Every structure is written in C-alpha cells, then in structure tokens.
Short mmCIF file of C-alpha atoms in Angstrom, two decimals:
data_model
loop_
_atom_site.label_atom_id
_atom_site.label_comp_id
_atom_site.label_asym_id
_atom_site.label_seq_id
_atom_site.Cartn_x
_atom_site.Cartn_y
_atom_site.Cartn_z
CA MET A 1 33.68 -44.81 -66.59
CA GLY A 2 31.08 -43.01 -68.61
CA SER A 3 30.19 -44.79 -71.90
CA ARG A 4 31.23 -43.37 -75.21
CA SER A 5 28.10 -42.49 -77.03
CA THR A 6 26.85 -43.08 -80.60
CA ILE A 7 24.34 -40.25 -80.10
CA GLU A 8 25.34 -37.48 -82.60
CA TRP A 9 24.76 -34.57 -80.25
CA THR A 10 26.80 -35.76 -77.24
CA GLU A 11 30.14 -37.56 -76.41
CA VAL A 12 29.54 -39.73 -73.42
CA THR A 13 26.60 -40.95 -71.26
CA TRP A 14 26.54 -40.94 -67.47
CA ASN A 15 23.80 -42.81 -65.61
CA PRO A 16 23.70 -41.96 -61.88
CA THR A 17 20.18 -43.44 -62.00
CA THR A 18 18.73 -46.11 -64.21
CA GLY A 19 15.18 -47.26 -64.98
CA CYS A 20 11.97 -45.47 -65.90
CA ASP A 21 8.29 -45.79 -66.73
CA ARG A 22 6.52 -45.02 -69.94
CA ILE A 23 4.28 -41.95 -69.68
CA SER A 24 3.47 -40.78 -73.22
CA LYS A 25 3.40 -41.91 -76.92
CA GLY A 26 7.12 -41.14 -77.36
CA CYS A 27 7.87 -43.91 -74.84
CA ASP A 28 5.97 -46.67 -76.69
CA ASN A 29 9.12 -48.12 -78.32
CA CYS A 30 11.63 -47.11 -75.65
CA TYR A 31 15.16 -48.16 -76.63
CA ALA A 32 16.32 -48.01 -73.01
CA LEU A 33 13.63 -50.43 -71.82
CA ALA A 34 14.61 -52.93 -74.49
CA LEU A 35 18.32 -52.46 -73.65
CA ALA A 36 17.74 -52.85 -69.90
CA LYS A 37 16.07 -56.28 -70.49
CA ARG A 38 19.20 -57.48 -72.37
CA LEU A 39 21.55 -56.01 -69.74
CA LYS A 40 19.65 -57.79 -67.00
CA ALA A 41 19.93 -61.13 -68.86
CA MET A 42 23.67 -60.46 -69.18
CA GLY A 43 23.91 -60.06 -65.42
CA THR A 44 24.80 -56.37 -65.48
CA GLU A 45 24.59 -55.20 -61.87
CA LYS A 46 22.86 -51.87 -62.47
CA TYR A 47 19.94 -53.54 -64.30
CA GLN A 48 18.68 -56.18 -61.88
CA ASN A 49 15.76 -54.12 -60.48
CA ASP A 50 12.51 -54.89 -62.38
CA GLY A 51 9.89 -52.24 -63.01
CA ASP A 52 6.07 -52.43 -63.20
CA PRO A 53 5.32 -54.54 -66.33
CA ARG A 54 2.46 -52.18 -67.25
CA THR A 55 4.83 -49.25 -67.70
CA SER A 56 8.36 -50.59 -67.31
CA GLY A 57 10.02 -53.99 -67.53
CA PRO A 58 12.84 -56.35 -66.59
CA GLY A 59 15.90 -54.52 -65.34
CA PHE A 60 14.23 -51.18 -65.80
CA GLY A 61 12.94 -50.39 -62.35
CA VAL A 62 14.16 -47.03 -61.09
CA ALA A 63 17.40 -47.42 -59.18
CA LEU A 64 19.95 -44.97 -57.70
CA HIS A 65 23.66 -45.47 -58.22
CA PRO A 66 25.56 -43.22 -55.84
CA ASP A 67 28.73 -45.11 -56.56
CA THR A 68 28.78 -43.50 -60.08
CA LEU A 69 28.73 -39.94 -58.75
CA ASP A 70 32.53 -39.66 -58.72
CA GLN A 71 32.95 -40.56 -62.36
CA PRO A 72 33.08 -37.04 -63.86
CA TYR A 73 35.76 -36.04 -61.35
CA ARG A 74 38.06 -38.65 -62.92
CA TRP A 75 37.63 -37.66 -66.53
CA ARG A 76 40.88 -36.02 -67.60
CA SER A 77 39.62 -34.01 -70.53
CA PRO A 78 36.44 -31.95 -70.99
CA ARG A 79 33.44 -33.86 -72.23
CA VAL A 80 29.88 -33.31 -73.46
CA VAL A 81 27.88 -35.57 -71.16
CA PHE A 82 24.32 -36.84 -71.68
CA VAL A 83 23.02 -37.43 -68.12
CA ASN A 84 20.79 -40.47 -67.66
CA SER A 85 20.44 -41.88 -71.18
CA MET A 86 18.89 -44.92 -69.38
CA SER A 87 16.56 -43.04 -66.98
CA ASP A 88 14.91 -39.76 -66.16
CA LEU A 89 16.53 -37.61 -63.39
CA PHE A 90 13.16 -36.05 -62.60
CA HIS A 91 11.23 -39.30 -62.18
CA ALA A 92 9.14 -39.21 -59.02
CA LYS A 93 11.09 -42.13 -57.54
CA VAL A 94 14.36 -40.11 -57.67
CA PRO A 95 14.51 -38.09 -54.39
CA LEU A 96 15.20 -34.40 -54.44
CA GLU A 97 18.28 -35.05 -52.26
CA PHE A 98 19.73 -37.32 -54.94
CA VAL A 99 18.96 -34.89 -57.70
CA ARG A 100 20.83 -32.21 -55.72
CA ARG A 101 23.83 -34.54 -55.42
CA VAL A 102 23.87 -34.96 -59.19
CA PHE A 103 23.73 -31.25 -59.63
CA LYS A 104 26.54 -30.66 -57.15
CA VAL A 105 28.76 -33.00 -59.19
CA MET A 106 27.95 -31.04 -62.33
CA ALA A 107 28.70 -27.73 -60.59
CA ASP A 108 31.96 -29.13 -59.24
CA THR A 109 33.17 -30.08 -62.79
CA PRO A 110 32.65 -26.96 -64.87
CA GLN A 111 35.07 -28.27 -67.59
CA HIS A 112 32.28 -30.60 -68.69
CA THR A 113 29.03 -29.74 -70.45
CA TYR A 114 25.99 -31.69 -69.09
CA GLN A 115 22.85 -32.39 -71.08
CA VAL A 116 19.86 -33.39 -68.92
CA LEU A 117 16.63 -34.49 -70.74
CA THR A 118 13.24 -35.22 -69.08
CA LYS A 119 9.72 -36.02 -70.01
CA ARG A 120 8.62 -35.09 -66.48
CA SER A 121 8.51 -31.37 -66.95
CA ALA A 122 5.98 -30.69 -64.24
CA ARG A 123 8.33 -32.08 -61.61
CA LEU A 124 11.25 -30.29 -63.20
CA ARG A 125 9.43 -26.98 -62.88
CA LYS A 126 8.39 -27.81 -59.28
CA LEU A 127 11.97 -28.56 -58.22
CA ALA A 128 13.71 -25.91 -60.24
CA ASP A 129 13.98 -23.29 -57.54
CA LYS A 130 15.25 -25.95 -55.12
CA LEU A 131 18.34 -26.58 -57.30
CA ASP A 132 21.45 -24.56 -58.00
CA TRP A 133 21.89 -24.19 -61.77
CA PRO A 134 25.53 -24.05 -62.89
CA SER A 135 26.18 -22.56 -66.36
CA ASN A 136 27.48 -25.90 -67.73
CA VAL A 137 24.11 -27.61 -67.32
CA TRP A 138 21.79 -27.70 -70.41
CA MET A 139 18.21 -28.70 -69.55
CA GLY A 140 15.90 -30.14 -72.13
CA VAL A 141 12.43 -31.69 -72.45
CA SER A 142 11.16 -34.29 -74.96
CA VAL A 143 8.38 -33.07 -77.22
CA GLU A 144 7.12 -35.80 -79.55
CA ASN A 145 3.84 -34.27 -80.65
CA SER A 146 1.55 -31.32 -80.00
CA ASP A 147 0.02 -32.94 -76.91
CA GLN A 148 3.32 -32.39 -75.13
CA LEU A 149 3.86 -28.70 -75.94
CA VAL A 150 3.06 -27.94 -72.28
CA ARG A 151 6.54 -29.37 -71.51
CA VAL A 152 8.01 -26.39 -73.34
CA ASP A 153 6.15 -23.97 -71.11
CA ASP A 154 7.47 -25.76 -68.07
CA LEU A 155 11.00 -25.68 -69.42
CA ARG A 156 10.81 -21.93 -69.99
CA ALA A 157 10.33 -21.46 -66.25
CA VAL A 158 13.65 -23.17 -65.47
CA PRO A 159 16.79 -20.92 -64.99
CA ALA A 160 19.11 -23.17 -67.05
CA ALA A 161 21.85 -21.48 -69.11
CA VAL A 162 20.74 -23.55 -72.13
CA ARG A 163 17.20 -24.84 -72.63
CA PHE A 164 16.67 -27.40 -75.38
CA LEU A 165 13.97 -29.59 -76.98
CA SER A 166 14.33 -33.17 -78.12
CA CYS A 167 11.66 -33.78 -80.77
CA GLU A 168 12.53 -37.37 -81.17
CA PRO A 169 10.80 -39.56 -82.00
CA LEU A 170 8.81 -36.89 -83.78
CA LEU A 171 5.34 -38.29 -84.10
CA GLY A 172 3.33 -35.32 -85.39
CA PRO A 173 3.50 -31.69 -86.45
CA LEU A 174 4.45 -28.92 -83.91
CA THR A 175 2.79 -26.05 -85.69
CA GLU A 176 2.09 -24.22 -82.45
CA LEU A 177 5.68 -24.49 -81.18
CA ASN A 178 6.78 -21.35 -79.30
CA LEU A 179 10.58 -21.05 -79.22
CA GLU A 180 10.80 -18.09 -76.87
CA GLY A 181 13.51 -18.78 -74.31
CA ILE A 182 14.69 -21.94 -76.10
CA ASN A 183 18.31 -22.19 -77.36
CA TRP A 184 18.39 -25.52 -79.22
CA VAL A 185 16.07 -28.00 -80.92
CA ILE A 186 16.85 -31.58 -81.94
CA THR A 187 14.58 -33.50 -84.35
CA GLY A 188 14.69 -37.20 -85.19
CA GLY A 189 12.68 -40.02 -86.53
CA GLU A 190 12.08 -43.23 -84.59
CA SER A 191 14.23 -46.36 -85.16
CA GLY A 192 13.73 -50.02 -84.53
CA PRO A 193 11.50 -52.87 -85.82
CA ASN A 194 8.26 -50.91 -84.88
CA ALA A 195 9.45 -47.52 -85.96
CA ARG A 196 6.69 -45.02 -86.71
CA PRO A 197 7.37 -42.84 -89.75
CA VAL A 198 8.21 -39.13 -89.57
CA ASP A 199 6.91 -36.74 -92.15
CA PRO A 200 9.64 -34.49 -93.64
CA VAL A 201 7.15 -31.63 -93.55
CA TRP A 202 7.05 -31.74 -89.74
CA VAL A 203 10.85 -31.48 -89.59
CA ARG A 204 11.00 -28.61 -92.12
CA GLN A 205 8.39 -26.67 -90.13
CA ILE A 206 10.60 -26.97 -87.01
CA ARG A 207 13.79 -26.08 -88.93
CA ASP A 208 12.13 -23.01 -90.40
CA ALA A 209 10.79 -21.92 -87.01
CA CYS A 210 14.31 -22.31 -85.57
CA GLN A 211 15.80 -20.20 -88.36
CA GLU A 212 13.18 -17.49 -87.84
CA ALA A 213 13.76 -17.41 -84.11
CA ASP A 214 17.60 -17.75 -84.38
CA VAL A 215 17.55 -21.01 -82.43
CA ALA A 216 20.21 -23.71 -83.13
CA PHE A 217 18.74 -26.66 -85.07
CA PHE A 218 20.09 -30.26 -85.08
CA HIS A 219 18.51 -33.01 -87.20
CA LYS A 220 19.75 -36.24 -85.70
CA GLN A 221 18.27 -38.88 -88.02
CA TRP A 222 15.30 -40.02 -90.19
CA GLY A 223 15.29 -43.42 -88.47
CA GLY A 224 13.82 -46.63 -89.78
CA ARG A 225 14.75 -50.24 -89.02
CA THR A 226 18.10 -48.86 -87.64
CA PRO A 227 19.02 -45.38 -86.52
CA LYS A 228 21.20 -44.84 -89.56
CA ALA A 229 18.83 -46.49 -92.12
CA GLY A 230 17.34 -43.19 -93.36
CA GLY A 231 20.47 -41.02 -93.11
CA ARG A 232 20.62 -37.60 -91.70
CA GLU A 233 20.36 -35.10 -94.57
CA LEU A 234 17.50 -32.69 -94.73
CA ASP A 235 17.04 -30.84 -98.06
CA GLY A 236 20.55 -31.83 -99.17
CA GLN A 237 22.48 -30.91 -96.06
CA THR A 238 23.39 -32.08 -92.58
CA TRP A 239 22.12 -29.87 -89.77
CA ASP A 240 24.48 -29.97 -86.83
CA GLU A 241 23.95 -26.65 -85.15
CA MET A 242 24.74 -26.37 -81.46
CA PRO A 243 23.90 -23.74 -78.83
CA ARG A 244 26.19 -20.70 -78.73
CA LEU A 245 26.48 -21.02 -74.94
CA ALA A 246 28.45 -24.25 -75.07
CA ALA A 247 31.19 -24.69 -72.49
CA THR A 248 34.62 -23.93 -73.83
CA HIS A 249 36.58 -27.14 -74.80
#
C-alpha cells in the first residue's frame, strides 16, 4: 500500500523507484538519504541497494520496484499521491521504459491526482515529448535558490496540466522568478539538526509574486530542528492554496 504522508500538500506517497544522488545545494541535508540508511538497517527490502558514498549512501542506490506498480489500482477512494518521495523519477538510472510504465499507471487511474517532483529538469524536458501526459499528473521541479531558476524554464516546456515549484528548502531569494505557465508554488524552510535558516523576506517575495501572477501559493513550514518547530504561519495566516485544476474528489 502507499504510505500515508505527513507532507501537508499531499495525502499518500508511492515509490515505484527508490534511491537518488545529491546534485545541488538543496540536497545537502537530504531527508530521504538519512531515512534510507535507517530503513536498510531495519532490513527493509526496498532499501538494500547502496549508492555511491560521494553522492548517495547506504540503502539509497537507485532501484526499480515494478512490483509496486499495481498499488494505485487497488486504492478504493481517490487520493492525492506524491510520486517518489524517496527518489527522482527522472534520474538518469531510471530507464525511459520504466518512466512510461509509471505514466501508464497514472493515466489508467484518473480518479487519483499524482504529484511528480524532480531536480533533473533537463532530462524531464528531454523526455517530455516521449511521454503521454494525462490531466491528473502535476509536474514540479525543485528550486532552492537562484542558481536553479533554469529548472523553471525546463518545466515550462513540459505539457503537464499543472506545473508547480517546490521552493524547499528555500536557501536564497528568487527575485528573478518568472511564473509564466506555472500553476502552483510551495515554499518551505529546511528541517533537521543541520537546518539552514530561511529569511521570511524570501518567502514574502515569492508569495507576492504569486498573488500578482494569480498563482496558487502554499507555505509548508518554517522548519528548524523539526519540520513543525517553526510553525507554518506567514504574516498571521496559513497559506494552503492549491491549483484550480485539481482532480475532482
């Protein structure tokens, strides 16, 4: 079964692949890498493949799990599904054929809404015209600082019904952010023992840009030692906006 999620903007997670490699500053304190190490030590079958210690770690080598592809067919009620919370579907080690199989499952189950998030926007853009894009698939890229704004340009070239940005952990201002063709933006501060602080000014700039561009804005957390440590309110309110093109539940 898919795992119920504590992530505020989704309901369940589904991991047809696991494992990844760090490629940018947003990956430095990767929660999934740390969790995979624990899951390997516990003997969890999906996390026994080790990755390159320079970029990955114990239990975090990229692995395909075709046996999980039938899970969404068995869910009785519609769900909002975060695809690959423990991996990146557009990692170079995930073959196009397997990506297509994941997309077929999503197309076959239109009652669910699928949220796919990648840091590998160049490969996403390269493969986009080789995939069928059902209307229940939301495609997003991670944008932690201004160095990664190119990912937004790549995302704009993808024919997804909903395009979104995950600016978490937000590590710097995004003053040059162009929201043309973007439907949703999530912001969040980093959490964990080595959490890097987020400046509220950076978050306000993104919120104001979203309001000006009529883009849904979701502030997930301020972060700190734990995800909930800093709360969620921005200027006295909780921001939980979602894209208008959400699948009907």
